[in-house]
CSV table of C-alpha atoms in Angstrom, one decimal:
chain,number,residue,atom,x,y,z
A,6,ARG,CA,-9.7,122.8,96.8
A,7,LYS,CA,-10.1,121.2,100.2
A,8,GLU,CA,-7.0,119.8,101.7
A,9,VAL,CA,-8.5,116.3,102.3
A,10,GLU,CA,-11.5,115.0,100.4
A,11,GLN,CA,-13.4,111.9,100.9
A,12,ASP,CA,-16.3,110.0,99.3
A,13,PRO,CA,-19.4,111.7,100.6
A,14,GLY,CA,-21.3,108.5,101.4
A,15,PRO,CA,-23.4,107.3,103.1
A,16,PHE,CA,-22.5,103.8,102.2
A,17,ASN,CA,-25.2,101.3,103.0
A,18,VAL,CA,-23.9,97.7,102.6
A,19,PRO,CA,-25.2,94.3,103.6
A,20,GLU,CA,-23.4,92.3,106.2
A,21,GLY,CA,-20.5,90.4,104.7
A,22,ALA,CA,-19.9,92.8,101.9
A,23,THR,CA,-16.6,94.4,100.9
A,24,VAL,CA,-16.5,98.1,100.9
A,25,ALA,CA,-13.8,100.6,99.9
A,26,PHE,CA,-13.4,104.2,100.9
A,27,ASN,CA,-11.2,106.7,99.0
A,28,CYS,CA,-9.5,109.8,100.1
A,29,THR,CA,-7.4,112.4,98.3
A,30,TYR,CA,-5.1,115.0,99.7
A,31,SER,CA,-3.7,118.2,98.1
A,32,ASN,CA,-0.5,118.8,99.9
A,33,SER,CA,2.3,116.7,98.4
A,34,ALA,CA,4.5,117.4,101.5
A,35,SER,CA,2.2,115.5,103.8
A,36,GLN,CA,4.2,113.4,106.2
A,37,SER,CA,1.9,110.6,107.5
A,38,PHE,CA,-1.6,109.3,107.1
A,39,PHE,CA,-4.2,107.7,109.2
A,40,TRP,CA,-7.7,106.3,109.2
A,41,TYR,CA,-9.9,107.0,112.2
A,42,ARG,CA,-13.4,105.8,113.0
A,43,GLN,CA,-16.0,107.7,114.8
A,44,ASP,CA,-19.1,106.2,116.3
A,45,CYS,CA,-22.2,108.4,116.6
A,46,ARG,CA,-21.8,111.0,119.4
A,47,LYS,CA,-18.4,109.6,120.4
A,48,GLU,CA,-14.8,110.7,119.9
A,49,PRO,CA,-12.7,109.7,116.9
A,50,LYS,CA,-10.5,106.7,117.5
A,51,LEU,CA,-7.4,105.6,115.6
A,52,LEU,CA,-8.2,102.7,113.3
A,53,MET,CA,-4.9,102.4,111.6
A,54,SER,CA,-1.9,104.2,110.2
A,55,VAL,CA,-1.3,104.1,106.5
A,56,TYR,CA,2.1,103.1,105.2
A,57,SER,CA,3.6,103.5,101.7
A,58,SER,CA,3.9,99.7,101.3
A,59,GLY,CA,0.2,99.2,102.3
A,60,ASN,CA,-0.8,97.6,105.5
A,61,GLU,CA,-3.4,95.2,106.8
A,62,ASP,CA,-5.0,94.7,110.1
A,63,GLY,CA,-7.4,91.8,110.1
A,64,ARG,CA,-10.3,92.7,107.8
A,65,PHE,CA,-9.0,96.2,107.2
A,66,THR,CA,-6.5,97.1,104.5
A,67,ALA,CA,-5.0,100.6,103.9
A,68,GLN,CA,-3.2,101.7,100.8
A,69,LEU,CA,-1.2,104.9,100.1
A,70,ASN,CA,-0.3,106.2,96.7
A,71,ARG,CA,2.0,109.2,97.1
A,72,ALA,CA,2.3,109.9,93.4
A,73,SER,CA,-1.5,110.2,93.0
A,74,GLN,CA,-2.0,111.7,96.6
A,75,TYR,CA,-4.5,109.0,97.3
A,76,ILE,CA,-5.4,106.9,100.3
A,77,SER,CA,-7.8,104.0,100.5
A,78,LEU,CA,-9.4,101.8,103.2
A,79,LEU,CA,-10.8,98.4,102.3
A,80,ILE,CA,-13.1,96.6,104.7
A,81,ARG,CA,-13.8,92.9,104.0
A,82,ASP,CA,-16.6,90.8,105.4
A,83,SER,CA,-18.2,93.8,107.0
A,84,LYS,CA,-19.9,93.5,110.3
A,85,LEU,CA,-22.8,95.4,111.9
A,86,SER,CA,-20.3,96.8,114.3
A,87,ASP,CA,-18.3,98.4,111.5
A,88,SER,CA,-21.1,101.0,111.1
A,89,ALA,CA,-19.5,104.3,111.8
A,90,THR,CA,-18.0,107.4,110.1
A,91,TYR,CA,-14.5,106.8,108.8
A,92,LEU,CA,-12.2,109.9,108.8
A,93,CYS,CA,-9.2,110.2,106.6
A,94,VAL,CA,-6.4,112.1,108.3
A,95,VAL,CA,-3.3,113.7,106.8
A,96,ASN,CA,-0.3,115.0,108.9
A,97,LEU,CA,1.2,118.1,107.2
A,98,GLY,CA,3.7,118.6,110.0
A,99,ASN,CA,7.4,118.9,109.8
A,100,TYR,CA,7.9,119.8,113.4
A,101,GLY,CA,5.4,118.4,115.8
A,102,GLN,CA,2.1,117.5,114.1
A,103,ASN,CA,-0.4,119.3,112.0
A,104,PHE,CA,-3.3,116.9,111.3
A,105,VAL,CA,-6.0,117.8,108.7
A,106,PHE,CA,-9.1,115.7,109.0
A,107,GLY,CA,-11.3,114.8,106.1
A,108,PRO,CA,-15.1,115.3,106.4
A,109,GLY,CA,-15.6,111.6,106.9
A,110,THR,CA,-17.6,108.9,105.1
A,111,ARG,CA,-20.5,107.3,106.9
A,112,LEU,CA,-20.9,103.5,106.7
A,113,SER,CA,-24.0,101.6,107.6
A,114,VAL,CA,-23.8,97.8,107.6
A,115,LEU,CA,-27.3,96.3,107.3
A,116,PRO,CA,-28.4,92.9,108.5
B,25,ASP,CA,-3.3,103.1,127.0
B,26,VAL,CA,-3.1,106.8,126.8
B,27,LYS,CA,-6.0,108.4,128.5
B,28,VAL,CA,-7.3,111.9,127.7
B,29,THR,CA,-9.8,113.1,130.1
B,30,GLN,CA,-12.2,116.0,129.6
B,31,SER,CA,-13.8,117.4,132.7
B,32,SER,CA,-17.4,117.5,131.5
B,33,ARG,CA,-19.4,115.3,129.1
B,34,TYR,CA,-22.3,117.8,128.9
B,35,LEU,CA,-22.4,121.5,129.7
B,36,VAL,CA,-25.1,124.1,129.5
B,37,LYS,CA,-24.0,127.8,129.9
B,38,ARG,CA,-25.7,131.1,129.4
B,39,THR,CA,-24.7,133.7,126.8
B,40,GLY,CA,-21.9,135.9,128.0
B,41,GLU,CA,-20.6,133.5,130.6
B,42,LYS,CA,-16.9,132.7,130.8
B,43,VAL,CA,-16.5,128.9,130.2
B,44,PHE,CA,-13.6,126.7,131.0
B,45,LEU,CA,-13.1,123.3,129.4
B,46,GLU,CA,-10.4,121.2,130.9
B,47,CYS,CA,-8.4,118.4,129.4
B,48,VAL,CA,-5.8,116.2,131.1
B,49,GLN,CA,-3.6,113.5,129.5
B,50,ASP,CA,-1.6,111.0,131.5
B,51,MET,CA,1.1,109.9,129.1
B,52,ASP,CA,3.5,112.8,129.1
B,53,HIS,CA,2.6,113.9,125.6
B,54,GLU,CA,4.1,117.0,124.2
B,55,ASN,CA,1.3,118.0,121.9
B,56,MET,CA,-2.2,118.9,122.8
B,57,PHE,CA,-5.1,120.1,120.7
B,58,TRP,CA,-8.6,121.5,120.9
B,59,TYR,CA,-11.1,120.9,118.2
B,60,ARG,CA,-14.7,121.6,117.7
B,61,GLN,CA,-17.0,119.4,115.6
B,62,ASP,CA,-20.2,120.5,114.0
B,63,PRO,CA,-22.5,118.6,111.6
B,64,GLY,CA,-21.5,119.2,108.0
B,65,LEU,CA,-18.3,121.1,109.0
B,66,GLY,CA,-16.2,118.2,110.4
B,67,LEU,CA,-13.4,118.7,112.9
B,68,ARG,CA,-11.9,122.2,113.1
B,69,LEU,CA,-8.8,123.1,115.0
B,70,ILE,CA,-9.2,125.9,117.5
B,71,TYR,CA,-5.8,126.0,119.3
B,72,PHE,CA,-2.9,123.7,119.8
B,73,SER,CA,0.2,123.5,122.0
B,74,TYR,CA,3.6,121.8,121.5
B,75,ASP,CA,5.0,122.5,124.9
B,76,VAL,CA,4.2,124.0,128.3
B,77,LYS,CA,3.2,127.7,128.1
B,78,MET,CA,3.3,127.5,124.4
B,79,LYS,CA,0.2,128.0,122.2
B,80,GLU,CA,-0.6,128.4,118.6
B,81,LYS,CA,-3.8,129.5,116.9
B,82,GLY,CA,-5.6,126.9,114.8
B,83,ASP,CA,-8.1,127.6,112.0
B,84,ILE,CA,-10.9,129.1,114.2
B,85,PRO,CA,-9.4,130.8,117.3
B,86,GLU,CA,-11.8,133.7,117.5
B,87,GLY,CA,-13.7,133.9,120.7
B,88,TYR,CA,-11.4,131.3,122.4
B,89,SER,CA,-8.2,131.3,124.4
B,90,VAL,CA,-6.1,128.5,125.9
B,91,SER,CA,-3.8,127.9,128.8
B,92,ARG,CA,-1.1,125.3,129.2
B,93,GLU,CA,0.6,125.8,132.6
B,94,LYS,CA,1.4,122.1,133.1
B,95,LYS,CA,2.4,119.6,130.5
B,96,GLU,CA,-0.6,117.3,131.2
B,97,ARG,CA,-3.3,120.0,131.2
B,98,PHE,CA,-4.6,122.1,128.3
B,99,SER,CA,-7.6,124.3,129.0
B,100,LEU,CA,-9.9,126.0,126.5
B,101,ILE,CA,-11.5,129.2,127.6
B,102,LEU,CA,-14.6,130.8,126.0
B,103,GLU,CA,-14.2,134.4,127.1
B,104,SER,CA,-17.9,135.3,126.6
B,105,ALA,CA,-19.9,132.4,125.4
B,106,SER,CA,-22.2,132.9,122.5
B,107,THR,CA,-24.9,130.6,120.9
B,108,ASN,CA,-22.7,130.0,117.9
B,109,GLN,CA,-20.2,128.3,120.2
B,110,THR,CA,-22.7,125.5,120.9
B,111,SER,CA,-20.8,122.5,119.7
B,112,MET,CA,-19.0,119.3,120.5
B,113,TYR,CA,-15.5,120.1,121.8
B,114,LEU,CA,-12.8,117.5,121.5
B,115,CYS,CA,-9.4,117.6,123.2
B,116,ALA,CA,-6.5,115.4,121.8
B,117,SER,CA,-2.9,114.7,122.6
B,118,SER,CA,0.0,113.0,120.9
B,119,PRO,CA,3.7,112.4,121.4
B,120,GLY,CA,6.3,114.8,119.9
B,121,GLN,CA,7.5,114.4,116.4
B,122,GLY,CA,6.9,111.2,114.5
B,123,PRO,CA,4.1,109.4,112.7
B,124,TYR,CA,1.9,109.0,115.8
B,125,GLY,CA,-1.9,109.4,115.8
B,126,TYR,CA,-3.8,111.6,118.1
B,127,THR,CA,-5.7,110.2,121.1
B,128,PHE,CA,-9.0,112.0,121.7
B,129,GLY,CA,-10.9,112.7,124.9
B,130,SER,CA,-14.5,111.7,125.0
B,131,GLY,CA,-15.7,115.2,124.2
B,132,THR,CA,-17.7,117.9,125.9
B,133,ARG,CA,-21.0,118.7,124.3
B,134,LEU,CA,-21.5,122.4,125.1
B,135,THR,CA,-24.9,124.2,124.7
B,136,VAL,CA,-25.0,127.9,125.1
B,137,VAL,CA,-28.4,129.3,125.7
């Protein structure tokens, strides 16, 4: 089983739609969690950290369920500029950091 | 903002050449990482370093080595470049312990011919 798994995508949604991405991880000792976005032929950029209580940043909401080892990202009122690949990232590290990246889910927001 | 700078955006090298990819970060981060990213394979960790002169193998270290003589600089070395090392190479850095994300450089797209 892969350490971090994501919905394969691609997700093609109309502008204004709400879209949700799911991610599962296998290591119950995982320490921290993130969502990154990566535009075509660019580097990944941190979108948001994911906290146990759930957190929101504008149109983006991240949820973590440690019991089910599950992370989600919800995007409301999607914009054309949200088109990108979204990477789920899990930190296995105790000392320092040991990030494991999911394969990513591609989102295309259509006019 | 943390800045991670990779020396070249695009690079073309010949098979058998020794290739140096340089990465510099300006925020005094302890941790530095080298990844490669290939279509369908995602991001794979090559080497990482938690401190000066310290290095650890990642998931795919074969054919690569690294050097970290100064805290801000982490170099990836392809000892004898091969065509299967054609890839996008991404450097990243992060602070020491804690729930901090990585900051990536803009990447070097290496083609080995």
